[in-house]
């Protein structure tokens, strides 16, 4: 059984809440990944300025 099956209620009665939590977590980490990648790119540019 995978997480999506569990979240869709095939594992427990609280499936709706679990599905919402998984959706929230997925959206949160996708957004954090965007911010992290932007930070990394900006930091690489700043670091080049320091060492050039």
mmCIF file of C-alpha atoms in Angstrom:
data_model
loop_
_atom_site.group_PDB
_atom_site.id
_atom_site.type_symbol
_atom_site.label_atom_id
_atom_site.label_comp_id
_atom_site.label_asym_id
_atom_site.label_seq_id
_atom_site.Cartn_x
_atom_site.Cartn_y
_atom_site.Cartn_z
ATOM 1 C CA UNK A 1 0.000 0.000 0.000
ATOM 2 C CA UNK A 2 1.371 3.413 -0.930
ATOM 3 C CA UNK A 3 0.819 6.812 0.686
ATOM 4 C CA UNK A 4 -1.790 7.892 -1.856
ATOM 5 C CA UNK A 5 -3.883 4.794 -1.176
ATOM 6 C CA UNK A 6 -3.605 5.466 2.549
ATOM 7 C CA UNK A 7 -4.563 9.104 2.035
ATOM 8 C CA UNK A 8 -7.578 8.182 -0.071
ATOM 9 C CA UNK A 9 -9.045 6.293 2.860
ATOM 10 C CA UNK A 10 -8.228 2.732 1.913
ATOM 11 C CA UNK A 11 -6.153 2.453 5.077
ATOM 12 C CA UNK A 12 -8.015 4.395 7.766
ATOM 13 C CA UNK A 13 -11.238 6.266 8.468
ATOM 14 C CA UNK A 14 -9.371 9.588 8.658
ATOM 15 C CA UNK A 15 -8.365 9.453 5.005
ATOM 16 C CA UNK A 16 -9.697 12.901 4.117
ATOM 17 C CA UNK A 17 -7.480 14.632 6.660
ATOM 18 C CA UNK A 18 -4.482 12.581 5.626
ATOM 19 C CA UNK A 19 -5.027 13.404 1.953
ATOM 20 C CA UNK A 20 -5.230 17.107 2.760
ATOM 21 C CA UNK A 21 -2.075 16.936 4.852
ATOM 22 C CA UNK A 22 -0.193 15.148 2.082
ATOM 23 C CA UNK A 23 -1.380 17.733 -0.439
ATOM 24 C CA UNK A 24 -0.326 20.550 1.894
ATOM 25 C CA UNK A 25 3.090 18.995 2.477
ATOM 26 C CA UNK A 26 3.653 18.450 -1.232
ATOM 27 C CA UNK A 27 2.745 22.065 -2.065
ATOM 28 C CA UNK A 28 4.869 23.368 0.809
ATOM 29 C CA UNK A 29 7.973 21.458 -0.261
ATOM 30 C CA UNK A 30 7.524 22.376 -3.927
ATOM 31 C CA UNK A 31 7.367 26.047 -2.935
ATOM 32 C CA UNK A 32 10.386 25.674 -0.653
ATOM 33 C CA UNK A 33 12.289 24.038 -3.498
ATOM 34 C CA UNK A 34 11.586 27.054 -5.726
ATOM 35 C CA UNK A 35 12.839 29.446 -3.036
ATOM 36 C CA UNK A 36 15.878 27.289 -2.336
ATOM 37 C CA UNK A 37 16.815 27.124 -6.020
ATOM 38 C CA UNK A 38 16.431 30.891 -6.343
ATOM 39 C CA UNK A 39 18.608 31.381 -3.276
ATOM 40 C CA UNK A 40 21.267 29.020 -4.620
ATOM 41 C CA UNK A 41 21.383 30.851 -7.928
ATOM 42 C CA UNK A 42 21.635 34.250 -6.270
ATOM 43 C CA UNK A 43 24.260 33.022 -3.820
ATOM 44 C CA UNK A 44 26.412 31.598 -6.629
ATOM 45 C CA UNK A 45 26.397 35.011 -8.302
ATOM 46 C CA UNK A 46 27.319 36.797 -5.063
ATOM 47 C CA UNK A 47 30.041 34.275 -4.309
ATOM 48 C CA UNK A 48 31.577 34.824 -7.736
ATOM 49 C CA UNK A 49 31.749 38.541 -6.957
ATOM 50 C CA UNK A 50 33.550 37.839 -3.690
ATOM 51 C CA UNK A 51 36.178 35.560 -5.223
ATOM 52 C CA UNK A 52 36.736 37.337 -8.531
#
